[in-house]
Short mmCIF file of C-alpha atoms in Angstrom, two decimals:
data_model
loop_
_atom_site.label_atom_id
_atom_site.label_comp_id
_atom_site.label_asym_id
_atom_site.label_seq_id
_atom_site.Cartn_x
_atom_site.Cartn_y
_atom_site.Cartn_z
CA MET A 25 -20.31 18.27 12.22
CA ALA A 26 -23.83 19.67 12.92
CA PRO A 27 -23.81 22.34 10.18
CA ARG A 28 -22.76 19.72 7.64
CA LYS A 29 -25.65 17.50 8.69
CA ASN A 30 -28.11 20.39 8.26
CA ALA A 31 -26.73 21.19 4.83
CA LYS A 32 -27.19 17.58 3.73
CA GLY A 33 -30.61 17.07 5.27
CA GLY A 34 -32.17 20.43 4.33
CA GLY A 35 -32.66 21.32 7.98
CA GLY A 36 -31.92 25.07 7.54
CA SER A 37 -33.93 27.88 5.93
CA SER A 38 -32.48 27.44 2.44
CA SER A 39 -33.91 25.50 -0.52
CA GLY A 40 -36.45 28.13 -1.32
CA GLY A 41 -38.37 27.84 1.96
CA GLY A 42 -38.85 24.08 1.71
CA GLY A 43 -37.12 23.50 5.05
CA GLY A 44 -39.17 26.19 6.73
CA GLY A 45 -42.39 24.86 5.32
CA SER A 46 -41.87 21.34 6.55
CA GLY A 47 -40.34 22.41 9.83
CA SER A 48 -43.18 24.75 10.92
CA GLY A 49 -45.98 22.22 10.85
CA SER A 50 -46.95 20.19 13.89
CA THR A 51 -47.62 16.93 12.02
CA SER A 52 -44.73 14.44 12.14
CA ALA A 53 -43.23 12.94 9.01
CA GLY A 54 -44.45 9.50 9.95
CA SER A 55 -48.11 10.59 10.18
CA SER A 56 -48.33 13.38 7.60
CA SER A 57 -51.09 13.26 5.02
CA PRO A 58 -50.43 12.90 1.26
CA GLY A 59 -51.31 16.59 0.90
CA ALA A 60 -48.78 17.64 3.50
CA ARG A 61 -46.11 15.50 1.83
CA ARG A 62 -46.89 17.15 -1.55
CA GLU A 63 -46.52 20.59 0.01
CA ALA A 64 -43.16 19.75 1.49
CA LYS A 65 -42.00 18.38 -1.85
CA HIS A 66 -42.93 21.55 -3.73
CA GLY A 67 -41.43 24.10 -1.35
CA GLY A 68 -44.53 24.81 0.75
CA GLN A 69 -46.75 26.01 -2.16
CA LYS A 70 -49.57 23.87 -3.51
CA ASN A 71 -48.85 24.66 -7.15
CA GLY A 72 -45.03 24.63 -6.69
CA ARG A 73 -44.54 27.84 -8.70
CA ARG A 74 -43.68 30.39 -6.02
CA GLY A 75 -41.38 30.57 -3.02
CA GLY A 76 -38.67 28.22 -4.38
CA LEU A 77 -36.41 27.26 -7.22
CA SER A 78 -37.73 25.21 -10.09
CA GLY A 79 -36.49 21.64 -10.42
CA SER A 80 -34.28 22.50 -13.42
CA SER A 81 -32.77 25.57 -11.71
CA PHE A 82 -32.00 23.59 -8.59
CA PHE A 83 -30.32 20.86 -10.64
CA THR A 84 -28.25 23.44 -12.56
CA TRP A 85 -26.92 25.07 -9.39
CA PHE A 86 -26.29 21.66 -7.84
CA MET A 87 -24.13 20.65 -10.81
CA VAL A 88 -22.19 23.96 -10.73
CA ILE A 89 -21.39 23.56 -7.03
CA ALA A 90 -20.45 19.89 -7.50
CA LEU A 91 -18.07 20.70 -10.38
CA LEU A 92 -16.48 23.53 -8.38
CA GLY A 93 -15.83 21.06 -5.56
CA VAL A 94 -14.26 18.52 -7.90
CA TRP A 95 -11.98 21.08 -9.58
CA THR A 96 -10.96 22.54 -6.22
CA SER A 97 -9.89 19.07 -5.04
CA VAL A 98 -7.97 18.49 -8.28
CA ALA A 99 -6.22 21.86 -7.94
CA VAL A 100 -5.16 21.12 -4.34
CA VAL A 101 -3.52 17.87 -5.41
CA TRP A 102 -2.19 18.92 -8.85
CA PHE A 103 -0.65 22.22 -7.79
CA ASP A 104 0.47 20.89 -4.38
CA LEU A 105 -1.37 23.69 -2.55
CA ILE A 106 -1.09 21.83 0.79
CA ASP A 107 2.20 20.67 2.27
CA TYR A 108 1.13 17.30 3.59
CA GLU A 109 4.56 16.64 5.07
CA GLU A 110 4.21 19.80 7.12
CA VAL A 111 0.74 18.74 8.28
CA LEU A 112 2.01 15.30 9.29
CA GLY A 113 4.97 16.92 11.00
CA LYS A 114 2.64 19.05 13.11
CA LEU A 115 0.54 16.01 13.97
CA GLY A 116 3.75 14.32 15.09
CA VAL A 117 3.60 16.19 18.38
CA TYR A 118 0.68 13.88 19.19
CA ASP A 119 2.81 10.77 18.62
CA ALA A 120 1.62 8.90 21.70
CA ASP A 121 3.41 5.60 21.25
CA GLY A 122 6.84 6.80 20.20
CA ASP A 123 6.75 5.12 16.79
CA GLY A 124 7.63 8.30 14.93
CA ASP A 125 4.31 9.39 13.45
CA PHE A 126 0.65 10.11 14.14
CA ASP A 127 -1.55 7.13 13.26
CA VAL A 128 -4.72 5.30 14.31
CA ASP A 129 -3.13 4.01 17.50
CA ASP A 130 -2.20 7.55 18.50
CA ALA A 131 -5.75 8.72 17.79
CA LYS A 132 -7.09 5.98 20.08
CA VAL A 133 -4.79 7.17 22.83
CA LEU A 134 -5.98 10.76 22.44
CA LEU A 135 -9.58 9.55 22.56
CA ALA A 136 -8.76 7.62 25.75
CA LYS A 137 -9.63 4.32 24.08
CA LYS A 138 -6.18 2.85 24.43
CA LYS A 139 -3.56 3.04 27.14
CA LYS A 140 -0.54 5.03 26.05
CA PRO A 141 2.38 2.63 25.58
CA LYS A 142 5.87 3.76 26.56
CA LEU A 143 8.46 2.61 24.05
CA LEU A 144 11.31 5.01 24.83
CA ASN A 145 13.62 5.01 27.82
CA LYS A 146 15.50 8.15 28.86
CA PHE A 147 18.38 7.54 26.47
CA ASP A 148 16.15 6.74 23.50
CA LYS A 149 14.36 10.06 23.99
CA THR A 150 17.66 11.79 23.26
CA ILE A 151 17.92 10.05 19.86
CA LYS A 152 14.21 10.24 19.03
CA THR A 153 14.85 12.19 15.81
CA GLU A 154 16.99 9.39 14.39
CA LEU A 155 14.53 6.73 15.56
CA ASP A 156 11.57 8.60 14.05
CA ALA A 157 13.31 8.98 10.70
CA ALA A 158 14.02 5.23 10.50
CA GLU A 159 10.48 4.37 11.63
CA LYS A 160 8.99 6.61 8.93
CA LEU A 161 10.88 4.64 6.30
CA ARG A 162 9.39 1.42 7.70
CA LYS A 163 5.86 2.85 7.83
CA ARG A 164 6.14 3.96 4.18
CA GLY A 165 7.10 0.45 3.08
CA LYS A 166 10.74 1.24 2.36
CA ILE A 167 11.76 -1.83 4.30
CA GLU A 168 15.31 -2.33 3.04
CA GLU A 169 16.17 1.32 3.71
CA ALA A 170 14.56 1.09 7.15
CA VAL A 171 16.60 -2.02 8.00
CA ASN A 172 19.80 -0.18 7.10
CA ALA A 173 18.74 2.87 9.08
CA PHE A 174 17.96 0.89 12.23
CA GLU A 175 21.10 -1.22 11.88
CA GLU A 176 23.15 1.96 11.76
CA ILE A 177 21.45 3.28 14.91
CA VAL A 178 22.06 -0.06 16.65
CA ARG A 179 25.71 0.10 15.60
CA LYS A 180 26.03 3.60 17.07
CA TYR A 181 23.92 2.91 20.17
CA PRO A 182 24.00 -0.84 20.91
CA GLN A 183 22.17 -0.34 24.24
CA SER A 184 19.14 1.31 22.60
CA PRO A 185 16.07 -0.97 23.10
CA ARG A 186 13.88 1.04 20.71
CA ALA A 187 16.46 0.89 17.91
CA ARG A 188 16.81 -2.86 18.27
CA TYR A 189 13.03 -3.27 18.38
CA GLY A 190 12.76 -1.23 15.18
CA LYS A 191 15.36 -3.51 13.59
CA ALA A 192 13.34 -6.58 14.65
CA GLN A 193 10.16 -5.08 13.18
CA CYS A 194 11.92 -4.35 9.89
CA GLU A 195 13.26 -7.91 9.71
CA ASP A 196 9.74 -9.14 10.47
CA ASP A 197 8.33 -7.00 7.63
CA LEU A 198 11.11 -8.10 5.30
CA ALA A 199 10.42 -11.76 6.05
CA GLU A 200 6.78 -11.16 5.09
CA LYS A 201 7.77 -9.35 1.90
CA ARG A 202 10.30 -11.99 0.81
CA ARG A 203 8.38 -14.94 2.31
CA SER A 204 11.62 -15.93 3.97
CA ASN A 205 11.72 -18.15 7.06
CA GLU A 206 15.43 -17.42 7.40
CA VAL A 207 14.81 -13.68 7.74
CA LEU A 208 11.95 -14.40 10.14
CA ARG A 209 14.23 -16.46 12.35
CA ARG A 210 16.56 -13.45 12.41
CA ALA A 211 13.68 -11.24 13.54
CA ILE A 212 12.76 -13.72 16.29
CA GLU A 213 16.33 -13.57 17.57
CA THR A 214 16.37 -9.76 17.46
CA TYR A 215 13.13 -9.58 19.48
CA GLN A 216 14.92 -11.70 22.09
CA GLU A 217 17.90 -9.30 22.02
CA VAL A 218 15.54 -6.42 22.86
CA ALA A 219 14.34 -8.24 25.97
CA SER A 220 17.94 -8.92 27.03
CA LEU A 221 18.99 -5.25 27.10
CA PRO A 222 19.07 -3.17 30.30
CA ASP A 223 16.49 -0.47 31.03
CA VAL A 224 13.86 -1.74 28.58
CA PRO A 225 10.49 0.02 29.05
CA THR A 226 7.82 -2.37 30.29
CA ASP A 227 5.54 -1.86 27.29
CA LEU A 228 8.40 -2.44 24.85
CA LEU A 229 9.44 -5.59 26.69
CA LYS A 230 5.91 -6.98 26.47
CA LEU A 231 5.57 -6.09 22.79
CA SER A 232 8.90 -7.69 21.91
CA LEU A 233 8.30 -10.97 23.70
CA LYS A 234 4.65 -11.24 22.58
CA ARG A 235 5.65 -10.71 18.96
CA ARG A 236 8.48 -13.21 19.36
CA SER A 237 6.00 -15.80 20.63
CA GLU A 238 3.59 -15.13 17.76
CA ARG A 239 6.29 -15.49 15.11
CA GLN A 240 7.61 -18.66 16.75
CA GLN A 241 4.10 -20.10 16.51
CA PHE A 242 3.94 -19.06 12.85
CA LEU A 243 7.07 -21.12 12.16
CA GLY A 244 5.61 -24.07 14.06
CA HIS A 245 8.04 -23.67 16.98
CA MET A 246 5.32 -24.29 19.55
CA ARG A 247 7.56 -25.31 22.43
CA GLY A 248 9.85 -22.34 21.87
CA SER A 249 6.79 -20.09 21.84
CA LEU A 250 5.61 -21.69 25.08
CA LEU A 251 8.93 -20.88 26.76
CA THR A 252 8.60 -17.25 25.65
CA LEU A 253 5.05 -17.08 27.03
CA GLN A 254 6.16 -18.64 30.32
CA ARG A 255 8.82 -15.95 30.64
CA LEU A 256 6.23 -13.24 29.99
CA VAL A 257 3.97 -14.58 32.73
CA GLN A 258 6.92 -14.76 35.13
CA LEU A 259 7.80 -11.13 34.37
CA PHE A 260 4.20 -9.90 34.56
CA PRO A 261 2.30 -12.30 36.85
CA SER A 262 -0.69 -9.98 37.33
CA ASP A 263 -1.39 -9.61 33.59
CA THR A 264 -4.24 -12.06 32.91
CA SER A 265 -4.09 -11.46 29.16
CA LEU A 266 -0.61 -12.98 29.14
CA LYS A 267 -1.90 -15.96 31.11
CA ASN A 268 -4.64 -16.37 28.51
CA ASP A 269 -1.95 -16.46 25.83
CA LEU A 270 -0.03 -19.02 27.87
CA GLY A 271 -3.12 -21.22 28.00
CA VAL A 272 -3.31 -21.13 24.20
CA GLY A 273 0.39 -22.03 24.10
CA TYR A 274 -0.31 -25.18 26.12
CA LEU A 275 -3.26 -26.07 23.88
CA LEU A 276 -1.06 -25.77 20.79
CA ILE A 277 1.21 -28.54 22.08
CA GLY A 278 -1.76 -30.66 23.19
CA ASP A 279 -1.22 -30.10 26.90
CA ASN A 280 -4.85 -29.58 27.87
CA ASP A 281 -4.23 -30.27 31.55
CA ASN A 282 -1.82 -27.37 32.02
CA ALA A 283 -3.99 -25.14 29.84
CA LYS A 284 -6.94 -25.95 32.09
CA LYS A 285 -4.94 -24.99 35.20
CA VAL A 286 -3.99 -21.65 33.64
CA TYR A 287 -7.60 -20.77 32.77
CA GLU A 288 -8.76 -21.81 36.24
CA GLU A 289 -6.21 -19.36 37.68
CA VAL A 290 -7.48 -16.58 35.39
CA LEU A 291 -11.14 -17.23 36.23
CA ASN A 292 -10.39 -17.24 39.95
CA VAL A 293 -9.02 -13.71 39.60
CA THR A 294 -11.31 -12.39 36.83
CA PRO A 295 -14.42 -14.61 36.77
CA ASN A 296 -15.98 -12.69 33.85
CA ASP A 297 -13.02 -13.05 31.49
CA GLY A 298 -14.72 -14.15 28.27
CA PHE A 299 -11.52 -15.37 26.60
CA ALA A 300 -10.72 -17.65 29.54
CA LYS A 301 -14.32 -18.89 29.63
CA VAL A 302 -14.53 -20.03 26.01
CA HIS A 303 -11.19 -21.79 26.22
CA TYR A 304 -12.04 -23.42 29.53
CA GLY A 305 -15.34 -24.59 28.04
CA PHE A 306 -13.50 -25.90 25.00
CA ILE A 307 -11.21 -27.96 27.24
CA LEU A 308 -14.12 -29.33 29.30
CA LYS A 309 -15.85 -30.48 26.11
CA ALA A 310 -12.67 -32.15 24.88
CA GLN A 311 -12.67 -34.04 28.21
CA ASN A 312 -16.23 -35.16 27.41
CA LYS A 313 -17.67 -33.01 30.21
CA ILE A 314 -20.38 -31.93 27.82
CA ALA A 315 -22.96 -30.37 30.15
CA GLU A 316 -20.26 -28.57 32.17
CA SER A 317 -18.77 -27.00 29.06
CA ILE A 318 -21.97 -25.30 27.88
CA PRO A 319 -22.22 -22.34 30.31
CA TYR A 320 -18.55 -21.45 29.85
CA LEU A 321 -18.77 -21.52 26.05
CA LYS A 322 -22.08 -19.66 26.02
CA GLU A 323 -21.12 -16.93 28.50
CA GLY A 324 -17.71 -16.54 26.88
CA ILE A 325 -19.20 -15.90 23.45
CA GLU A 326 -21.84 -13.60 24.90
CA SER A 327 -19.14 -11.50 26.61
CA GLY A 328 -17.99 -10.21 23.23
CA ASP A 329 -14.40 -10.08 24.54
CA PRO A 330 -11.61 -10.15 21.92
CA GLY A 331 -10.86 -13.68 20.80
CA THR A 332 -14.28 -15.10 21.66
CA ASP A 333 -16.00 -14.58 18.30
CA ASP A 334 -14.44 -17.68 16.76
CA GLY A 335 -16.19 -20.36 14.71
CA ARG A 336 -14.71 -23.14 16.82
CA PHE A 337 -16.55 -21.95 19.90
CA TYR A 338 -19.91 -21.68 18.11
CA PHE A 339 -19.22 -25.13 16.64
CA HIS A 340 -18.52 -26.76 19.99
CA LEU A 341 -21.28 -24.94 21.86
CA GLY A 342 -23.87 -26.08 19.32
CA ASP A 343 -22.48 -29.61 19.31
CA ALA A 344 -22.55 -29.80 23.12
CA MET A 345 -26.14 -28.55 23.18
CA GLN A 346 -27.18 -31.14 20.60
CA ARG A 347 -25.70 -33.90 22.71
CA VAL A 348 -27.67 -32.91 25.81
CA GLY A 349 -30.88 -32.35 23.83
CA ASN A 350 -30.85 -28.56 24.12
CA LYS A 351 -32.93 -27.12 21.26
CA GLU A 352 -30.97 -23.85 21.33
CA ALA A 353 -28.14 -25.53 19.40
CA TYR A 354 -29.36 -24.32 16.01
CA LYS A 355 -29.80 -20.80 17.37
CA TRP A 356 -26.04 -20.71 17.95
CA TYR A 357 -25.32 -22.31 14.58
CA GLU A 358 -27.51 -19.63 13.00
CA LEU A 359 -25.61 -16.91 14.85
CA GLY A 360 -22.30 -18.45 13.80
CA TYR A 361 -23.51 -18.42 10.20
CA LYS A 362 -24.64 -14.78 10.43
CA ARG A 363 -21.25 -13.79 11.80
CA GLY A 364 -19.48 -15.42 8.88
CA HIS A 365 -18.02 -18.47 10.63
CA PHE A 366 -20.10 -21.09 8.78
CA ALA A 367 -21.10 -21.37 5.13
CA SER A 368 -24.64 -22.15 6.29
CA VAL A 369 -26.46 -23.49 9.33
CA TRP A 370 -26.03 -27.03 7.95
CA GLN A 371 -22.52 -26.62 6.49
CA ARG A 372 -20.26 -25.89 9.46
CA SER A 373 -16.76 -26.95 8.38
CA LEU A 374 -14.04 -24.53 9.45
CA TYR A 375 -11.26 -25.11 6.89
CA ASN A 376 -12.80 -24.00 3.63
CA VAL A 377 -12.20 -22.65 0.16
CA ASN A 378 -14.72 -19.99 -0.73
CA GLY A 379 -16.98 -20.29 -3.76
CA LEU A 380 -17.15 -24.08 -4.08
CA LYS A 381 -20.49 -25.60 -5.02
CA ALA A 382 -22.26 -26.64 -1.84
CA GLN A 383 -25.00 -29.28 -1.59
CA PRO A 384 -25.46 -32.23 0.81
CA TRP A 385 -25.93 -35.03 -1.72
CA TRP A 386 -24.21 -35.47 -5.11
CA THR A 387 -24.67 -37.71 -8.13
CA PRO A 388 -21.67 -39.32 -9.87
CA ARG A 389 -22.27 -37.14 -12.92
CA GLU A 390 -22.20 -33.96 -10.83
CA THR A 391 -18.81 -34.89 -9.37
CA GLY A 392 -17.22 -35.72 -12.72
CA TYR A 393 -15.70 -38.84 -11.13
CA ILE A 394 -17.83 -41.28 -13.09
CA ASP A 395 -14.92 -43.63 -13.90
CA LEU A 396 -14.03 -43.97 -10.23
CA VAL A 397 -17.63 -44.68 -9.24
CA LYS A 398 -18.00 -47.29 -12.01
CA SER A 399 -14.75 -48.98 -10.97
CA LEU A 400 -15.85 -49.16 -7.33
CA GLU A 401 -19.27 -50.54 -8.19
CA ARG A 402 -17.87 -53.00 -10.74
CA ASN A 403 -15.32 -54.37 -8.24
CA TRP A 404 -17.36 -54.12 -5.06
CA LYS A 405 -17.20 -57.85 -4.30
CA LEU A 406 -13.40 -57.88 -4.57
CA ILE A 407 -13.22 -54.87 -2.22
CA ARG A 408 -15.69 -56.54 0.15
CA ASP A 409 -13.86 -59.86 0.24
CA GLU A 410 -10.50 -58.25 1.05
CA GLY A 411 -12.15 -56.27 3.85
CA LEU A 412 -13.78 -59.37 5.29
CA ALA A 413 -10.49 -61.28 5.07
CA VAL A 414 -8.76 -58.55 7.11
CA MET A 415 -11.54 -58.78 9.68
CA ASP A 416 -11.19 -62.55 9.91
CA LYS A 417 -7.37 -62.55 10.13
CA ALA A 418 -6.87 -59.91 12.77
CA ARG A 419 -9.72 -57.90 14.19
CA GLY A 420 -7.09 -55.62 15.73
CA LEU A 421 -6.40 -53.97 12.35
CA PHE A 422 -9.79 -52.27 12.62
CA LEU A 423 -9.23 -49.41 15.06
CA PRO A 424 -12.08 -47.86 17.09
CA GLU A 425 -13.29 -44.42 16.04
CA ASP A 426 -11.39 -41.97 18.22
CA GLU A 427 -13.00 -38.56 17.55
CA ASN A 428 -15.68 -38.89 20.24
CA LEU A 429 -18.45 -38.97 17.64
CA ARG A 430 -20.38 -41.95 19.03
CA GLU A 431 -23.19 -41.64 21.49
CA LYS A 432 -23.10 -45.42 21.89
CA GLY A 433 -22.11 -48.60 20.10
CA ASP A 434 -19.12 -50.10 18.30
CA TRP A 435 -17.61 -48.42 15.23
CA SER A 436 -14.16 -49.27 13.85
CA GLN A 437 -12.12 -48.41 10.75
CA PHE A 438 -9.28 -49.88 8.70
CA THR A 439 -7.41 -47.11 6.84
CA LEU A 440 -5.55 -47.56 3.53
CA TRP A 441 -4.79 -43.91 2.71
CA GLN A 442 -4.61 -40.94 5.09
CA GLN A 443 -4.01 -37.32 3.99
CA GLY A 444 -2.85 -38.47 0.57
CA ARG A 445 -0.32 -40.95 2.00
CA LYS A 446 -0.56 -44.65 1.36
CA ASN A 447 -0.39 -46.99 4.37
CA GLU A 448 1.88 -49.65 2.90
CA ASN A 449 1.34 -52.14 5.74
CA ALA A 450 -2.44 -51.82 5.55
CA CYS A 451 -2.38 -52.29 1.78
CA LYS A 452 -0.65 -55.66 2.27
CA GLY A 453 -3.97 -56.80 3.71
CA ALA A 454 -5.96 -55.46 0.73
CA PRO A 455 -3.51 -55.47 -2.21
CA LYS A 456 -6.03 -55.72 -5.05
CA THR A 457 -8.15 -52.92 -3.63
CA CYS A 458 -5.11 -50.67 -3.27
CA SER A 459 -3.94 -51.50 -6.79
CA LEU A 460 -7.38 -50.59 -8.11
CA LEU A 461 -7.33 -47.21 -6.37
CA GLU A 462 -3.84 -46.25 -7.58
CA LYS A 463 -5.43 -45.34 -10.92
CA PHE A 464 -7.45 -42.49 -9.39
CA PRO A 465 -5.35 -39.59 -8.06
CA GLU A 466 -8.48 -37.60 -7.22
CA THR A 467 -8.78 -39.91 -4.20
CA THR A 468 -5.28 -41.25 -3.46
CA GLY A 469 -3.92 -37.69 -3.74
CA CYS A 470 -6.66 -36.11 -1.62
CA ARG A 471 -4.65 -34.71 1.28
CA ARG A 472 -7.82 -33.65 3.03
CA GLY A 473 -9.35 -37.09 3.12
CA GLN A 474 -9.06 -40.82 3.70
CA ILE A 475 -9.71 -44.18 2.08
CA LYS A 476 -10.86 -46.78 4.58
CA TYR A 477 -13.14 -49.65 5.49
CA SER A 478 -15.75 -48.82 8.12
CA ILE A 479 -17.54 -51.44 10.21
CA MET A 480 -20.43 -50.56 12.50
CA HIS A 481 -22.11 -52.99 14.83
CA PRO A 482 -25.75 -53.06 15.98
CA GLY A 483 -26.83 -50.53 18.60
CA THR A 484 -24.54 -47.74 17.33
CA HIS A 485 -25.54 -44.10 17.01
CA VAL A 486 -23.17 -41.45 15.65
CA TRP A 487 -23.93 -37.93 16.86
CA PRO A 488 -24.81 -35.23 14.32
CA HIS A 489 -21.44 -33.82 13.22
CA THR A 490 -19.63 -32.15 10.34
CA GLY A 491 -16.32 -32.82 8.67
CA PRO A 492 -13.47 -30.29 8.87
CA THR A 493 -13.41 -28.98 5.30
CA ASN A 494 -15.53 -28.26 2.22
CA CYS A 495 -12.64 -29.29 -0.02
CA ARG A 496 -13.66 -32.93 -0.33
CA LEU A 497 -16.65 -35.12 -1.10
CA ARG A 498 -17.18 -38.52 0.53
CA MET A 499 -18.16 -41.71 -1.27
CA HIS A 500 -19.70 -44.66 0.60
CA LEU A 501 -19.64 -48.02 -1.20
CA GLY A 502 -22.01 -50.54 0.38
CA LEU A 503 -20.29 -53.90 1.05
CA VAL A 504 -22.31 -55.74 3.73
CA ILE A 505 -25.61 -54.00 4.38
CA PRO A 506 -28.35 -55.50 6.60
CA LYS A 507 -31.87 -55.31 5.17
CA ASP A 508 -33.21 -52.92 7.79
CA GLY A 509 -32.01 -50.57 10.52
CA CYS A 510 -29.07 -48.79 8.88
CA LYS A 511 -29.44 -45.21 7.66
CA ILE A 512 -27.55 -41.96 7.21
CA ARG A 513 -28.89 -38.40 7.32
CA CYS A 514 -27.06 -35.53 5.63
CA ALA A 515 -28.67 -32.11 6.23
CA ASN A 516 -32.41 -32.80 6.11
CA GLU A 517 -32.42 -35.88 3.82
CA THR A 518 -31.98 -39.46 5.03
CA LYS A 519 -30.81 -42.36 2.82
CA THR A 520 -29.83 -46.01 3.15
CA TRP A 521 -26.93 -47.96 1.67
CA GLU A 522 -27.15 -50.69 -0.97
CA GLU A 523 -24.58 -53.40 -1.54
CA GLY A 524 -22.51 -52.61 -4.61
CA LYS A 525 -23.78 -49.03 -4.90
CA VAL A 526 -22.06 -45.72 -4.15
CA LEU A 527 -23.62 -42.89 -2.14
CA ILE A 528 -21.91 -39.49 -2.44
CA PHE A 529 -22.32 -36.65 0.04
CA ASP A 530 -20.49 -33.57 1.25
CA ASP A 531 -19.51 -34.34 4.82
CA SER A 532 -18.94 -30.65 5.61
CA PHE A 533 -22.74 -30.67 6.01
CA GLU A 534 -24.20 -32.02 9.24
CA HIS A 535 -24.70 -35.78 9.07
CA GLU A 536 -25.79 -38.51 11.48
CA VAL A 537 -25.76 -42.32 11.38
CA TRP A 538 -27.91 -45.04 12.98
CA GLN A 539 -27.16 -48.77 13.08
CA ASP A 540 -30.15 -50.57 14.58
CA ALA A 541 -29.90 -53.78 12.54
CA SER A 542 -29.28 -57.27 13.91
CA SER A 543 -25.85 -57.72 12.23
CA PHE A 544 -22.81 -55.64 11.31
CA ARG A 545 -22.67 -53.07 8.52
CA LEU A 546 -19.50 -52.80 6.36
CA ILE A 547 -18.88 -49.97 3.89
CA PHE A 548 -15.87 -48.63 1.98
CA ILE A 549 -15.21 -44.89 2.37
CA VAL A 550 -13.44 -43.03 -0.45
CA ASP A 551 -12.77 -39.28 -0.13
CA VAL A 552 -12.15 -37.24 -3.27
CA TRP A 553 -11.16 -33.65 -3.94
CA HIS A 554 -14.08 -31.28 -4.50
CA PRO A 555 -14.39 -31.23 -8.32
CA GLU A 556 -14.22 -27.43 -8.53
CA LEU A 557 -10.76 -27.19 -6.93
CA SER A 558 -8.07 -26.28 -9.45
CA PRO A 559 -4.96 -28.44 -9.93
CA GLN A 560 -2.90 -25.73 -8.23
CA GLN A 561 -5.21 -25.73 -5.19
CA ARG A 562 -5.03 -29.50 -4.96
CA ARG A 563 -1.23 -29.26 -4.88
CA SER A 564 -0.97 -26.40 -2.42
CA LEU A 565 -3.77 -26.88 0.14
CA PRO A 566 -2.32 -28.13 3.45
CA ALA A 567 -3.29 -31.57 4.64
CA ILE A 568 -6.09 -32.17 7.16
#
């Protein structure tokens, strides 16, 4: 590569002596005088007329050489001067992973960046030609043909692990192509068949069961995936990466206790495992062990290990630091933003649609939901009275906030709609309010939001936090608002509520609430779809 660099940078003796002129002086480029720079520019001569090509001559030759290069490339392709199949065939001798061709993974093996996996047992080496031919079909995207090819090999050699694994991969690819869960279930079963055969190479066994677990998770079969991961750990108890995967499997079914035990085992053996650290820190924070969680989250992210550069870990590290008064919190939010996990330092939601207008506070006109806002403000007393009646009848209908967002105090909510679904029993307590809202699908159909009463008692502080998604806006209708002591900050602007008036903000931005009044505060929360979402997006986005 060195000669090419010289040719590009003018480091040789060509270009009419320009390289020699600049290279023979003792003054560096960074400290050269204007005169020296002019000399270098004009080929070492002050007047630029001798010892080099003129500017127009140089340009002419440059264009000739460039055109020759272009036409040579065209000729190679057009007249098929190179037999690419032959070239690839020769590279095939460097097929390190037994998948039938030379690719990036093989290059990594040759560069000693990746351990060479062994996918073929002794028998499969005897039918490698047939296996390679089928695998090439799969690699070229001829999935249906590849399926048939591998099925034929499996029919001829039912004890071939590599053939059955190739069949599973093809079914996996076909499921992706056809978006078919039925075909994917077939692939999951075939991966299991691979693991059940005798004399399966260790690497192939791991690959089959790991892929089976991943595809089970994709289908939402979390407990089935967990069983597969448990089997992997039993088969390979010294492989900490498999234990890390098992920990994730427990987290996916909400079993934090067993996940914690797994990561403790990993960290006892490999105390610098970054993946285990961030997940262990995540679990500690979920258990409200805020200060304990910080070093694990921080050191895990800093390790740079695969799986640690995840927005959730930056989110929870910053949040934990805020709660203990550590001013480094925004440093980590900034880093999370720079690495593409957050839309901005303030807007830290994790389930987003790109390109939506983003600002902390909105006016009714900006949202386009003017009719909804007018209806809420016109009927605020009716909404208030039904909320107060529910409070008087049965305080138990207001449930305490359960997302660990309070530093202190008493904050409860009474929910009418959740994820676009109406709570019929709750609406019996506020029938007129629910009837009023039925006219506005932008809120009742918002599957990423809620409609609810929110009561907050004196002495309450809600930590700075962000909502989960940028796909909604949040309306607050003031119902019972004390004169002083209640305020809400969103990003860097703080506002107060007014009875009968609607505040609108984007809760994907950081916000914080204080209730330091002498009596309770009651508001009505109405989430709406972000106005820039299309009808198709509103129908297809999964609920949160």
